[in-house]
Structure formats: structure tokens, C-alpha cells
mmCIF file of C-alpha atoms in Angstrom:
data_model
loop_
_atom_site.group_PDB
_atom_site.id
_atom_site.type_symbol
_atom_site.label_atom_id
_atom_site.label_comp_id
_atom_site.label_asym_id
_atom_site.label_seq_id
_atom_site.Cartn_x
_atom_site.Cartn_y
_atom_site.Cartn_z
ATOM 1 C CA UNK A 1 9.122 -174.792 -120.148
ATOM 2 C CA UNK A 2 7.838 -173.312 -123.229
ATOM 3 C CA UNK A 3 5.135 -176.033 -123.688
ATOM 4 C CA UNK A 4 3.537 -174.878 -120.325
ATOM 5 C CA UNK A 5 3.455 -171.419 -120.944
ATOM 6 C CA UNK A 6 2.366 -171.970 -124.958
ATOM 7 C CA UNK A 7 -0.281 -174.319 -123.095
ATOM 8 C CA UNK A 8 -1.161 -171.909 -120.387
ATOM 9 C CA UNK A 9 -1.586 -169.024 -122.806
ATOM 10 C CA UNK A 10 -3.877 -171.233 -125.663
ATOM 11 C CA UNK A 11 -5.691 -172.003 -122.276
ATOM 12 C CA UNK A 12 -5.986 -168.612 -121.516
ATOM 13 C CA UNK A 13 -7.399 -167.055 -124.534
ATOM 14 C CA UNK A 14 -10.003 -170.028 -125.208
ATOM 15 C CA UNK A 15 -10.992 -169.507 -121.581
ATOM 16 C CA UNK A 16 -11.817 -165.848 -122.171
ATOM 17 C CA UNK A 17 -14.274 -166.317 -124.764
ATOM 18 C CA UNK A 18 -17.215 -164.576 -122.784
ATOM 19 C CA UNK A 19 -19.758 -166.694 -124.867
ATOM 20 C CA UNK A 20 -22.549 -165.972 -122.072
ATOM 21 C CA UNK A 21 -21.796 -162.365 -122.420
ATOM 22 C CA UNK A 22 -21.932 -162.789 -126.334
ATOM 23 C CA UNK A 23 -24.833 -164.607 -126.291
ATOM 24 C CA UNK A 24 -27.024 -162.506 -124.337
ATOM 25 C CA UNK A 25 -25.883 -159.385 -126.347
ATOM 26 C CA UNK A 26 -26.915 -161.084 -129.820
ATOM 27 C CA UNK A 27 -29.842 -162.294 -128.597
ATOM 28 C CA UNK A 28 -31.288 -160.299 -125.825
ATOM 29 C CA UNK A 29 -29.070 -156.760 -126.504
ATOM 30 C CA UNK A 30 -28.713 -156.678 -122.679
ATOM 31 C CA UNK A 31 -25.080 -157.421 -120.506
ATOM 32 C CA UNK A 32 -25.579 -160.103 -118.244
ATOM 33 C CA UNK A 33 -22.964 -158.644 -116.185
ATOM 34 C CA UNK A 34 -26.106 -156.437 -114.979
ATOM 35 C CA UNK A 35 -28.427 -158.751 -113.849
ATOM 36 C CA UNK A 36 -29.011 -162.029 -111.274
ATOM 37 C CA UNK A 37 -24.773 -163.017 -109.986
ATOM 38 C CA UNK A 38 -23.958 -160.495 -112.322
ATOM 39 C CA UNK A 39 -21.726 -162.970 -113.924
ATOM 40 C CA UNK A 40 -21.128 -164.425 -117.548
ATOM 41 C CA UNK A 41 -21.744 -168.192 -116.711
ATOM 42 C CA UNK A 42 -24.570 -170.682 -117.206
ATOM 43 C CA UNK A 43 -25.972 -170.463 -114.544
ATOM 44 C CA UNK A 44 -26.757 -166.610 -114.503
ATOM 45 C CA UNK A 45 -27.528 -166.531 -118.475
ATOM 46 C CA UNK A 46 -29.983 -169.015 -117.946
ATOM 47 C CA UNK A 47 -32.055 -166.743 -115.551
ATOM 48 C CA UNK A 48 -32.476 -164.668 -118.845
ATOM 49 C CA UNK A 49 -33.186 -167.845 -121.291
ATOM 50 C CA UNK A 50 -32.822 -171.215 -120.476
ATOM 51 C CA UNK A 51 -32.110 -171.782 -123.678
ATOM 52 C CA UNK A 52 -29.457 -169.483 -123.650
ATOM 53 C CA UNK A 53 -28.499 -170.787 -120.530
ATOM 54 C CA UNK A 54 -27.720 -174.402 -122.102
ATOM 55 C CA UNK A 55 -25.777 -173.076 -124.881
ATOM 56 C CA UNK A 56 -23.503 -171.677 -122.830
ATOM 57 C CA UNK A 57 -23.127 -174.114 -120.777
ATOM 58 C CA UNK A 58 -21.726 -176.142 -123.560
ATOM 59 C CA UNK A 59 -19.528 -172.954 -125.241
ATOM 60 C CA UNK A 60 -18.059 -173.009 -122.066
ATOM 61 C CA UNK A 61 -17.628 -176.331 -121.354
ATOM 62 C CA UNK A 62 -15.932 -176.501 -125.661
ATOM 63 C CA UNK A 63 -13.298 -173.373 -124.239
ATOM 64 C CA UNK A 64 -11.787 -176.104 -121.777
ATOM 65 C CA UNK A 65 -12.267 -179.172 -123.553
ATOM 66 C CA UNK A 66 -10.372 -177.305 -126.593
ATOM 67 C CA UNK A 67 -7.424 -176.017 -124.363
ATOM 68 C CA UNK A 68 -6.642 -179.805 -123.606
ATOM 69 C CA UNK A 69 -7.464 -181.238 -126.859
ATOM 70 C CA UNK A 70 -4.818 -178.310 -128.023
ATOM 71 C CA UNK A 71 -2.263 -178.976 -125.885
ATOM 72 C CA UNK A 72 -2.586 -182.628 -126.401
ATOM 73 C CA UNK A 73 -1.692 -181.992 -130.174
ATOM 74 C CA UNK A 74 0.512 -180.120 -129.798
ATOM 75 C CA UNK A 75 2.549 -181.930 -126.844
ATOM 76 C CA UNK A 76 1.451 -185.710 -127.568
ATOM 77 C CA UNK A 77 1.974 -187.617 -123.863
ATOM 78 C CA UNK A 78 2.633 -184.228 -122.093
ATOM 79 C CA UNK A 79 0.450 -184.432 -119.148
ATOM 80 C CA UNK A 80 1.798 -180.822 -117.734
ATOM 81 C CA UNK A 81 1.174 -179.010 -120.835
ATOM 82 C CA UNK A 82 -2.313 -180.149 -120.940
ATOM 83 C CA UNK A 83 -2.490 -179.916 -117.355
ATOM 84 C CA UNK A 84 -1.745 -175.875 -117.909
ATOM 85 C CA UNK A 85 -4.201 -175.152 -120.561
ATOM 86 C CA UNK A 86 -6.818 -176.591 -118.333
ATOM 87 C CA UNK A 87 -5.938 -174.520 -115.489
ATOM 88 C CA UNK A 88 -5.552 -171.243 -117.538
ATOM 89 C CA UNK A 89 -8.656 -172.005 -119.146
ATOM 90 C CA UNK A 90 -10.818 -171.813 -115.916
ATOM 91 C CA UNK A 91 -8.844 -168.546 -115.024
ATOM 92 C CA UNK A 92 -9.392 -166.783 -118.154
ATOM 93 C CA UNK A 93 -12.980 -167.644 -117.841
ATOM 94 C CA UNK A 94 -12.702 -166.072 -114.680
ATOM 95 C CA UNK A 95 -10.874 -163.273 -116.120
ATOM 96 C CA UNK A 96 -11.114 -162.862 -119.309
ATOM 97 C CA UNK A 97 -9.276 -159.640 -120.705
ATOM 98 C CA UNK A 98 -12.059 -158.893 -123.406
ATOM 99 C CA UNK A 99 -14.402 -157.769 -120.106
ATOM 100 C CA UNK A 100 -12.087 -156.184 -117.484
ATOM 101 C CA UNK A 101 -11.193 -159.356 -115.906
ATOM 102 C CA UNK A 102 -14.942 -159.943 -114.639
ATOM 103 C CA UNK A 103 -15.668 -163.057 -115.880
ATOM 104 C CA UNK A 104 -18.079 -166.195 -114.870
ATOM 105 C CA UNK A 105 -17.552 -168.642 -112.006
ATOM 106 C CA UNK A 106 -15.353 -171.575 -114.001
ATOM 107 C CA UNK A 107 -17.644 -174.093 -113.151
ATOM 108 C CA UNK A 108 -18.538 -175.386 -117.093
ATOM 109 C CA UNK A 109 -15.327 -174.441 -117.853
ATOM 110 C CA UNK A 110 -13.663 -176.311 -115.719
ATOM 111 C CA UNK A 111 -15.535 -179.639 -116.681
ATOM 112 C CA UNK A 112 -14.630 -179.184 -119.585
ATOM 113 C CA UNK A 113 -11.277 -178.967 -119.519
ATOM 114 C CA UNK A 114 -11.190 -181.902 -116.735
ATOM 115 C CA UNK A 115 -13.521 -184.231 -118.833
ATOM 116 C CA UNK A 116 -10.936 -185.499 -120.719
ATOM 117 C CA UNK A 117 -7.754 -185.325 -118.307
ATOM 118 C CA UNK A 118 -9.762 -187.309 -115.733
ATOM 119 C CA UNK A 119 -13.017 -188.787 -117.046
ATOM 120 C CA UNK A 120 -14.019 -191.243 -114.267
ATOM 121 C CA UNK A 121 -13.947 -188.482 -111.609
ATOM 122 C CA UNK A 122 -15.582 -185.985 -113.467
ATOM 123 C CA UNK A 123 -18.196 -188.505 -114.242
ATOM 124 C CA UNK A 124 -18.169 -188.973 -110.560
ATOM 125 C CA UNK A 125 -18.850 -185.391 -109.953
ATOM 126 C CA UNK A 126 -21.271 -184.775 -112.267
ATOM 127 C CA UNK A 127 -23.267 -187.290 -110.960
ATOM 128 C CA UNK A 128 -23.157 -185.590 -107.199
ATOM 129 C CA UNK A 129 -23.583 -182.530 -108.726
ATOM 130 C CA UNK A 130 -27.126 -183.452 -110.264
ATOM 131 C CA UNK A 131 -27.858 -185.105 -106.957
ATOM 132 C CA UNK A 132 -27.466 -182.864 -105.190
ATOM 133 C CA UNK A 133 -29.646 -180.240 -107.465
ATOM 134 C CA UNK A 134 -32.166 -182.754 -107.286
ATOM 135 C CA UNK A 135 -32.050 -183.002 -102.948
ATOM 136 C CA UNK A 136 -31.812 -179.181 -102.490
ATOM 137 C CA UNK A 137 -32.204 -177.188 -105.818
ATOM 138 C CA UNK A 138 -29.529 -175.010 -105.289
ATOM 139 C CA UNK A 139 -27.077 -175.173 -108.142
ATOM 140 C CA UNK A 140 -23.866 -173.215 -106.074
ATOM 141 C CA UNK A 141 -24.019 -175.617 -103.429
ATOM 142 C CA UNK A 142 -24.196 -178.480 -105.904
ATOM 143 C CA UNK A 143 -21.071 -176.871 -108.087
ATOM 144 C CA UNK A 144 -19.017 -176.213 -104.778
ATOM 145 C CA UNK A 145 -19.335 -179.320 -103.374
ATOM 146 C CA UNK A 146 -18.553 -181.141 -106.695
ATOM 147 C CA UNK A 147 -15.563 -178.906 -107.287
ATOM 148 C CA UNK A 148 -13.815 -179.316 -103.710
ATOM 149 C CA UNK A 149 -14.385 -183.189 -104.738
ATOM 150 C CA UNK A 150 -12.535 -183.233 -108.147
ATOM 151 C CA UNK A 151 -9.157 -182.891 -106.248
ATOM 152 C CA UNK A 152 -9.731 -185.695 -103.892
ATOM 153 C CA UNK A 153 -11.365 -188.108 -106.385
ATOM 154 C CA UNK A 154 -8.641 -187.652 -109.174
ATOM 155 C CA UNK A 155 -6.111 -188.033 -106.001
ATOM 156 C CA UNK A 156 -7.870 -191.320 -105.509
ATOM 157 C CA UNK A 157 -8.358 -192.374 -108.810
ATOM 158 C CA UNK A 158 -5.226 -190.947 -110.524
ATOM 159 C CA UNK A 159 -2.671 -191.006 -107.568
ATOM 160 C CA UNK A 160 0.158 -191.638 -110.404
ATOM 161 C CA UNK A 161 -0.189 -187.833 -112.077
ATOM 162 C CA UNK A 162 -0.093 -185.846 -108.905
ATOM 163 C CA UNK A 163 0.240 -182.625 -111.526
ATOM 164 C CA UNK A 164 -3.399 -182.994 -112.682
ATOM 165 C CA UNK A 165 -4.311 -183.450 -109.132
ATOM 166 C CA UNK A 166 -2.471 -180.214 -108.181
ATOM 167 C CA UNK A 167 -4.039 -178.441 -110.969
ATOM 168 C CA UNK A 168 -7.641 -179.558 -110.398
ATOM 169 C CA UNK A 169 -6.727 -178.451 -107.036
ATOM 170 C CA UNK A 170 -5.408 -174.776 -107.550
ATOM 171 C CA UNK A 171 -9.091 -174.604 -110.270
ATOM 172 C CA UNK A 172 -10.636 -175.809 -106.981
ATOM 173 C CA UNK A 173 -9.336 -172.752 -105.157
ATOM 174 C CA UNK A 174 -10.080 -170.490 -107.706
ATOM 175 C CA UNK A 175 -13.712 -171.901 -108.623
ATOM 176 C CA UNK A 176 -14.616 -172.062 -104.923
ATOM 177 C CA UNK A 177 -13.195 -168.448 -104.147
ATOM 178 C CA UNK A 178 -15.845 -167.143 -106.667
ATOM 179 C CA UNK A 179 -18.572 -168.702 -105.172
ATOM 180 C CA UNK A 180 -17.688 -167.196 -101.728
ATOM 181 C CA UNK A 181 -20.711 -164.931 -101.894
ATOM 182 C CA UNK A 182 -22.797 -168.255 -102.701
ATOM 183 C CA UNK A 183 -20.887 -169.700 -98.857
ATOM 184 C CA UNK A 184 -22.183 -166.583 -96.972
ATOM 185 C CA UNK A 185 -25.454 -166.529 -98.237
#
């Protein structure tokens, strides 16, 4: 039990690295909490500077990919552990402590941490995802409907660690419950 919550709280505090929020201070001296989604993630930073945008993007993407990579070191084999630190990464991107809990969507995040757990159907997503940017140009729609897939793909693809697929489900949830303003517009 204390290898889950170690992993959960590594997750956590690599998660709530608000890089986007950094970023945009250093750079612009603005807080991107006040413009566009009025959120901390790629998506919004990049409405500022693309460049910007990109970085974070992949400082995002690191926070999750560390968390694993962590837990993996630290627990060799232990699929839960790693399993936690990917799931607490996307919620303390969500809610990171360092910003009132008002965090980004979990979207980069959450690749990154699922990158390595499940590569094939992240790979998989990724590719729907940039489809579907490509059809419609709307990059919520694209994240949301590559996020409710992860679950089902790593279900179909990974039906022997039904933990990840719980996990990537409950990230699901929480990724697609921040985007509910994106579903009523």
C-alpha cells in the first residue's frame, strides 16, 4: 500500500508543475489563467505563442512520462504503482496546489504518462487525434474523442492489466469532465 500512495503522491507533485503558467509568466509577464480557456495547457498557451504552446506541450507531456518512469524505479514490475503516478499526475495537472487547484485540461499530461504504460494504444490515439484535427480543426473534439478511446483500446489491447485499464479510465473521466464546456459549445 505504501508504493501506491508514494507513487500517487510523486505523481502528484510532477503533475502540478504549471509549466504553461510558468512559461507564459517568464516570457510574456501575463497569467494565462486570464485569457482564451483560461487554462494552463497547450492548447490555451499556444493562443499566446505557438512556440510557447509546443514547449509546453512537451513539459507536460515530461510531468507524466516522469511519474511512471519514477515509479517504475522505484517499484521494478509494479504495474499499480506506476499505474498511480500516472493517474495522480493528470489530476495534479488538473489541480495543481501551486495555483488554487485551477489547473489545465490533462490532455499532454496524460499522454505522457500513458506513453509508456500502453504504447500501442496511445500510438493509436494519437494518430485519431491528428485525424481528426486535420477533418475538423477543432483540437477539444479531437482530445475528447481520443481520450474516451484510451480505455477501450488498452481494454483491447492489454485485457491482462485491467488496473491500467481502470486507471486510463478514471483519467478518462477526469480529462473529459474538463472539457465539458468544450461538449456544450
Amino acid at each position: 500500500m505504501d508504493h501506491i500512495l508514494l507513487s500517487a503522491a510523486i505523481g502528484y507533485f510532477l503533475g502540478s508543475i504549471p509549466f504553461g503558467y510558468l512559461l507564459v509568466r517568464i516570457f510574456h509577464g501575463e497569467d494565462i489563467r486570464q485569457t482564451g480557456s483560461r487554462n494552463i495547457g497547450a492548447t490555451n498557451v499556444s493562443r499566446t505563442s505557438l512556440a510557447l504552446g509546443i514547449i509546453t506541450l512537451l513539459f507536460d507531456a515530461s510531468k507524466g512520462l516522469g511519474a511512471v518512469l519514477l515509479a517504475r524505479f522505484l517499484f521494478p514490475g509494479n504495474t499499480t504503482a506506476a499505474g498511480a503516478a500516472a493517474l495522480f499526475a493528470v489530476v495534479g495537472h488538473i489541480f495543481p496546489v501551486w495555483l488554487k487547484f485551477r489547473g489545465g485540461k490533462g490532455v499532454a499530461t496524460g499522454l505522457g504518462s500513458f506513453i509508456l504504460l500502453t504504447p500501442k494504444p496511445v500510438v493509436i490515439c494519437i494518430a485519431i487525434f491528428l485525424a481528426l484535427v486535420a477533418l475538423f480543426r477543432y483540437v477539444s473534439l479531437a482530445s475528447m474523442t481520443a481520450v474516451a478511446l484510451l480505455p477501450i483500446l488498452i481494454f483491447m489491447l492489454h485485457a491482462r492489466q485491467p488496473e491500467i485499464a481502470l486507471v486510463a479510465l478514471l483519467a478518462a473521466a477526469l480529462i473529459l469532465i474538463q472539457h465539458r464546456g468544450n461538449m456544450g459549445r
